[in-house]
Tab-separated table of C-alpha atoms in Angstrom:
chain	number	residue	atom	x	y	z
A	21	MET	CA	0.000	0.000	0.000
A	22	ALA	CA	1.472	3.384	-0.971
A	23	VAL	CA	1.779	6.271	1.476
A	24	VAL	CA	-0.902	8.975	1.106
A	25	TRP	CA	0.225	12.352	2.390
A	26	PRO	CA	-2.160	14.361	4.656
A	27	SER	CA	-4.857	16.428	3.004
A	28	LYS	CA	-4.815	18.772	6.030
A	29	ASN	CA	-1.411	20.325	6.644
A	30	ASN	CA	-2.346	23.421	8.663
A	31	PHE	CA	-2.949	22.034	12.159
A	32	ALA	CA	-2.231	24.551	14.917
A	33	ASN	CA	-1.621	24.193	18.650
A	34	GLY	CA	-4.925	23.512	20.401
A	35	ASP	CA	-6.710	22.065	17.359
A	36	VAL	CA	-9.001	19.132	18.077
A	37	LEU	CA	-9.389	16.286	15.629
A	38	THR	CA	-12.949	16.045	14.365
A	39	ALA	CA	-14.889	12.951	13.412
A	40	ALA	CA	-14.220	13.815	9.760
A	41	ASN	CA	-10.510	13.908	10.483
A	42	MET	CA	-10.653	10.543	12.213
A	43	ASN	CA	-12.740	8.991	9.424
A	44	ASN	CA	-10.045	10.124	7.003
A	45	ILE	CA	-7.206	8.872	9.191
A	46	ALA	CA	-5.181	7.436	6.276
A	47	ASP	CA	-4.830	10.941	4.846
A	48	THR	CA	-4.492	12.756	8.144
A	49	LEU	CA	-1.916	10.569	9.902
A	50	ASN	CA	0.054	9.462	6.844
A	51	VAL	CA	0.075	5.747	7.619
A	52	PHE	CA	0.680	2.696	5.450
A	53	ASN	CA	-0.538	-0.845	5.838
A	54	PRO	CA	2.280	-3.294	6.647
A	55	THR	CA	-0.024	-6.259	6.023
A	56	SER	CA	0.304	-5.565	2.300
A	57	ALA	CA	3.937	-6.721	2.393
A	58	THR	CA	5.153	-10.271	1.881
A	59	ALA	CA	7.803	-11.898	4.068
A	60	GLY	CA	11.218	-10.281	3.751
A	61	GLN	CA	10.122	-7.128	1.918
A	62	ILE	CA	11.252	-3.684	3.074
A	63	TRP	CA	9.749	-0.215	2.684
A	64	THR	CA	11.339	1.604	-0.276
A	65	ALA	CA	10.838	5.296	-1.097
A	66	ASN	CA	10.178	6.103	-4.750
A	67	GLY	CA	11.589	9.645	-4.666
A	68	SER	CA	8.168	11.172	-5.410
A	69	GLY	CA	6.805	11.467	-1.894
A	70	SER	CA	5.577	7.906	-1.684
A	71	GLY	CA	6.861	4.356	-1.736
A	72	SER	CA	6.001	0.703	-1.499
A	73	PHE	CA	7.198	-2.590	-0.100
A	74	GLN	CA	9.937	-4.156	-2.220
A	75	ALA	CA	12.209	-7.180	-1.983
A	76	PRO	CA	15.728	-6.161	-0.834
A	77	ALA	CA	18.532	-6.212	-3.384
A	78	VAL	CA	20.144	-9.628	-3.708
A	79	PRO	CA	23.939	-9.596	-3.181
A	80	ALA	CA	26.189	-11.199	-5.761
A	81	SER	CA	26.456	-14.957	-5.357
A	82	TYR	CA	29.591	-17.011	-6.028
A	83	THR	CA	29.412	-20.559	-7.372
A	84	LEU	CA	32.516	-22.723	-7.644
A	85	ILE	CA	32.585	-23.986	-11.242
A	86	THR	CA	35.809	-25.997	-11.060
A	87	SER	CA	38.976	-26.318	-8.999
A	88	ALA	CA	42.041	-28.565	-8.891
A	89	SER	CA	45.764	-28.723	-8.178
A	90	VAL	CA	48.279	-29.518	-10.914
A	91	THR	CA	51.948	-30.463	-10.737
A	92	ASN	CA	54.562	-29.781	-13.419
A	93	GLN	CA	52.079	-29.357	-16.266
A	94	THR	CA	52.725	-27.456	-19.475
A	95	GLU	CA	49.524	-25.459	-18.878
A	96	VAL	CA	46.109	-25.413	-17.229
A	97	LEU	CA	43.324	-25.375	-19.811
A	98	LEU	CA	39.729	-24.803	-18.674
A	99	THR	CA	37.325	-25.477	-21.553
A	100	SER	CA	33.576	-25.372	-22.259
A	101	ILE	CA	32.992	-22.853	-19.458
A	102	THR	CA	29.261	-22.409	-18.900
A	103	ASN	CA	27.779	-19.073	-19.972
A	104	THR	CA	25.090	-19.000	-17.267
A	105	TYR	CA	26.873	-16.406	-15.104
A	106	THR	CA	27.438	-12.669	-15.401
A	107	ASP	CA	31.156	-12.588	-14.469
A	108	LEU	CA	33.937	-15.072	-13.808
A	109	GLU	CA	36.582	-14.861	-11.076
A	110	LEU	CA	39.696	-17.014	-11.159
A	111	PHE	CA	42.187	-17.594	-8.345
A	112	VAL	CA	45.562	-19.218	-9.044
A	113	LEU	CA	47.382	-20.061	-5.799
A	114	ASN	CA	50.893	-21.155	-4.804
A	115	VAL	CA	52.176	-20.746	-8.345
A	116	ASN	CA	55.500	-22.498	-8.822
A	117	PRO	CA	57.442	-22.502	-12.116
A	118	VAL	CA	59.815	-25.303	-12.976
A	119	THR	CA	62.233	-22.646	-14.207
A	120	THR	CA	62.847	-19.453	-12.218
A	121	GLY	CA	62.466	-16.084	-13.844
A	122	ASN	CA	59.459	-16.583	-16.108
A	123	ALA	CA	56.100	-14.787	-16.065
A	124	LEU	CA	52.578	-16.139	-15.593
A	125	PHE	CA	49.971	-15.591	-18.323
A	126	ILE	CA	46.198	-15.954	-18.110
A	127	ASP	CA	44.416	-16.004	-21.471
A	128	CYS	CA	40.633	-15.990	-21.926
A	129	TYR	CA	39.057	-16.431	-25.342
A	130	THR	CA	36.382	-18.172	-27.430
A	131	GLY	CA	36.728	-21.611	-29.006
A	132	THR	CA	39.809	-23.746	-29.454
A	133	THR	CA	41.931	-20.827	-30.683
A	134	ALA	CA	41.677	-17.083	-30.261
A	135	ALA	CA	39.273	-15.668	-32.848
A	136	ALA	CA	39.756	-12.731	-35.185
A	137	GLY	CA	39.670	-9.345	-33.521
A	138	SER	CA	42.009	-7.379	-31.306
A	139	TYR	CA	43.046	-7.053	-27.680
A	140	ARG	CA	44.786	-4.531	-25.482
A	141	MET	CA	46.637	-5.301	-22.263
A	142	ALA	CA	48.309	-3.095	-19.660
A	143	THR	CA	50.269	-4.253	-16.610
A	144	ALA	CA	51.940	-2.258	-13.844
A	145	ASN	CA	53.889	-3.760	-10.952
A	146	PHE	CA	54.464	-2.182	-7.546
A	147	ALA	CA	57.869	-0.906	-8.620
A	148	ALA	CA	56.030	1.420	-11.036
A	149	THR	CA	57.068	-0.475	-14.167
A	150	TYR	CA	54.422	-0.155	-16.861
A	151	SER	CA	53.929	-2.066	-20.071
A	152	GLN	CA	51.208	-2.136	-22.703
A	153	VAL	CA	50.544	-4.594	-25.516
A	154	ASN	CA	48.185	-4.051	-28.440
A	155	ASN	CA	47.532	-6.981	-30.754
A	156	SER	CA	45.096	-7.467	-33.588
A	157	GLY	CA	43.995	-10.119	-36.039
A	158	ALA	CA	44.005	-13.690	-34.731
A	159	ASP	CA	45.039	-12.640	-31.230
A	160	ALA	CA	41.505	-11.775	-30.102
A	161	ARG	CA	41.897	-12.827	-26.496
A	162	ILE	CA	42.043	-11.289	-23.064
A	163	ARG	CA	45.594	-11.639	-21.720
A	164	LEU	CA	46.375	-10.752	-18.095
A	165	PHE	CA	49.634	-10.360	-16.148
A	166	THR	CA	52.976	-11.362	-17.811
A	167	THR	CA	54.740	-9.628	-14.907
A	168	PRO	CA	56.207	-10.027	-12.367
A	169	THR	CA	58.536	-12.979	-12.799
A	170	LEU	CA	58.312	-16.049	-10.584
A	171	SER	CA	60.758	-18.118	-8.562
A	172	ASN	CA	60.621	-21.864	-7.935
A	173	SER	CA	62.309	-21.233	-4.577
A	174	TRP	CA	59.400	-19.127	-3.254
A	175	SER	CA	55.987	-20.366	-4.322
A	176	THR	CA	53.912	-20.637	-1.144
A	177	GLY	CA	51.583	-17.662	-0.878
A	178	ASN	CA	51.788	-16.626	-4.528
A	179	ILE	CA	48.264	-15.512	-5.445
A	180	PHE	CA	46.873	-14.366	-8.789
A	181	ARG	CA	43.265	-13.157	-9.065
A	182	ALA	CA	41.511	-12.433	-12.386
A	183	ARG	CA	37.977	-11.076	-12.919
A	184	PHE	CA	36.289	-11.409	-16.316
A	185	TYR	CA	33.352	-9.010	-16.652
A	186	GLY	CA	30.349	-9.792	-18.851
A	187	TYR	CA	32.191	-12.733	-20.375
A	188	SER	CA	28.948	-14.346	-21.616
A	189	ASN	CA	27.152	-11.286	-23.010
A	190	SER	CA	26.389	-10.521	-26.649
A	191	GLN	CA	28.670	-7.485	-26.834
A	192	THR	CA	31.811	-7.666	-28.954
A	193	ALA	CA	33.836	-5.838	-26.286
A	194	LYS	CA	34.850	-7.811	-23.187
A	195	TYR	CA	36.916	-6.579	-20.227
A	196	ALA	CA	38.992	-8.104	-17.409
A	197	ASP	CA	41.318	-7.033	-14.627
A	198	GLY	CA	43.424	-8.694	-11.973
A	199	THR	CA	45.857	-8.400	-9.092
A	200	CYS	CA	48.676	-10.579	-7.820
A	201	ILE	CA	51.214	-10.903	-5.047
A	202	ASN	CA	54.212	-13.214	-5.247
A	203	MET	CA	57.788	-13.679	-4.061
A	204	ASP	CA	60.759	-12.936	-6.288
A	205	SER	CA	64.009	-14.948	-6.344
A	206	SER	CA	65.202	-13.278	-3.123
A	207	GLY	CA	61.923	-13.881	-1.268
A	208	THR	CA	60.817	-10.241	-1.542
A	209	PRO	CA	57.046	-9.754	-2.055
A	210	ARG	CA	56.177	-8.301	-5.437
A	211	GLY	CA	52.832	-7.500	-6.954
A	212	ALA	CA	51.041	-6.177	-9.990
A	213	VAL	CA	47.727	-4.912	-11.254
A	214	THR	CA	46.633	-5.704	-14.778
A	215	THR	CA	43.774	-4.884	-17.140
A	216	ALA	CA	42.837	-6.182	-20.564
A	217	SER	CA	40.083	-5.857	-23.127
A	218	VAL	CA	39.167	-7.615	-26.328
A	219	THR	CA	37.092	-6.486	-29.297
A	220	GLN	CA	35.767	-9.500	-31.163
A	221	THR	CA	34.968	-9.449	-34.855
A	222	THR	CA	31.901	-11.557	-34.044
A	223	ALA	CA	30.410	-11.346	-30.545
A	224	ALA	CA	30.662	-14.632	-28.650
A	225	ALA	CA	30.846	-15.745	-25.030
A	226	LEU	CA	34.346	-16.333	-23.670
A	227	ASP	CA	34.439	-20.043	-22.823
A	228	ARG	CA	38.100	-21.006	-22.410
A	229	ILE	CA	40.836	-20.006	-19.969
A	230	ARG	CA	44.493	-20.926	-20.351
A	231	ILE	CA	46.953	-20.542	-17.454
A	232	PHE	CA	50.633	-21.017	-18.260
A	233	ILE	CA	54.159	-19.799	-17.552
A	234	SER	CA	56.333	-18.576	-20.386
A	235	GLY	CA	59.070	-21.123	-21.138
A	236	SER	CA	58.272	-23.312	-18.147
A	237	ASN	CA	55.837	-25.853	-16.754
A	238	ILE	CA	53.506	-24.852	-13.925
A	239	THR	CA	52.529	-26.179	-10.513
A	240	CYS	CA	49.552	-24.490	-8.856
A	241	THR	CA	46.048	-24.696	-7.426
A	242	TYR	CA	43.210	-22.960	-9.256
A	243	LEU	CA	39.599	-22.113	-8.426
A	244	LEU	CA	37.121	-20.728	-10.957
A	245	PHE	CA	33.921	-19.075	-9.694
A	246	GLY	CA	30.821	-17.964	-11.556
A	247	ILE	CA	29.215	-14.762	-10.287
A	248	LYS	CA	25.575	-13.657	-10.626
């Protein structure tokens, strides 16, 4: 039931409510009927001097799509990712390269190979180093990270997080970002932030993620979540 504002707004000290006032109590006292609400609803103003009972906003929900640990593999390839979510979030933990000094890559694209189109990537680490890559043609993928380099002497606690926004929508442009923290060869914590976008020639849901280390095999644990 919507609020009805009083029809009488000029009461003065000493005024006495009349029977007519009382018979029109919904107008006079500006009340609303809570019995019109269903369980869990809250009163929500509409910005026009009234309001109604509405269901509260539902927070984003995370669903674990897949997770595993791998040891000394050439890559981690996640295929046929369902398109039933709005965003994807990937965590890659305790990343250990077989060879020290190489960088981690996370690619996200459509189909068995990256489709025609273009992508742009930018990465900055905490030492203020900045790099940008622009590719076109067959390299229509989202590529995150590439820095900083990794050490096989310090892998525990290495964490990479990647968020893929609107990966399943019908827009040709897709966007992702990520953060990481890891130890370098001397055990000093390093980190980076990274962003990437792709413009597809033909719009299609991103359904494949590839995790690998340049010039080295990878040991890690990964968790992929779908977000609604």
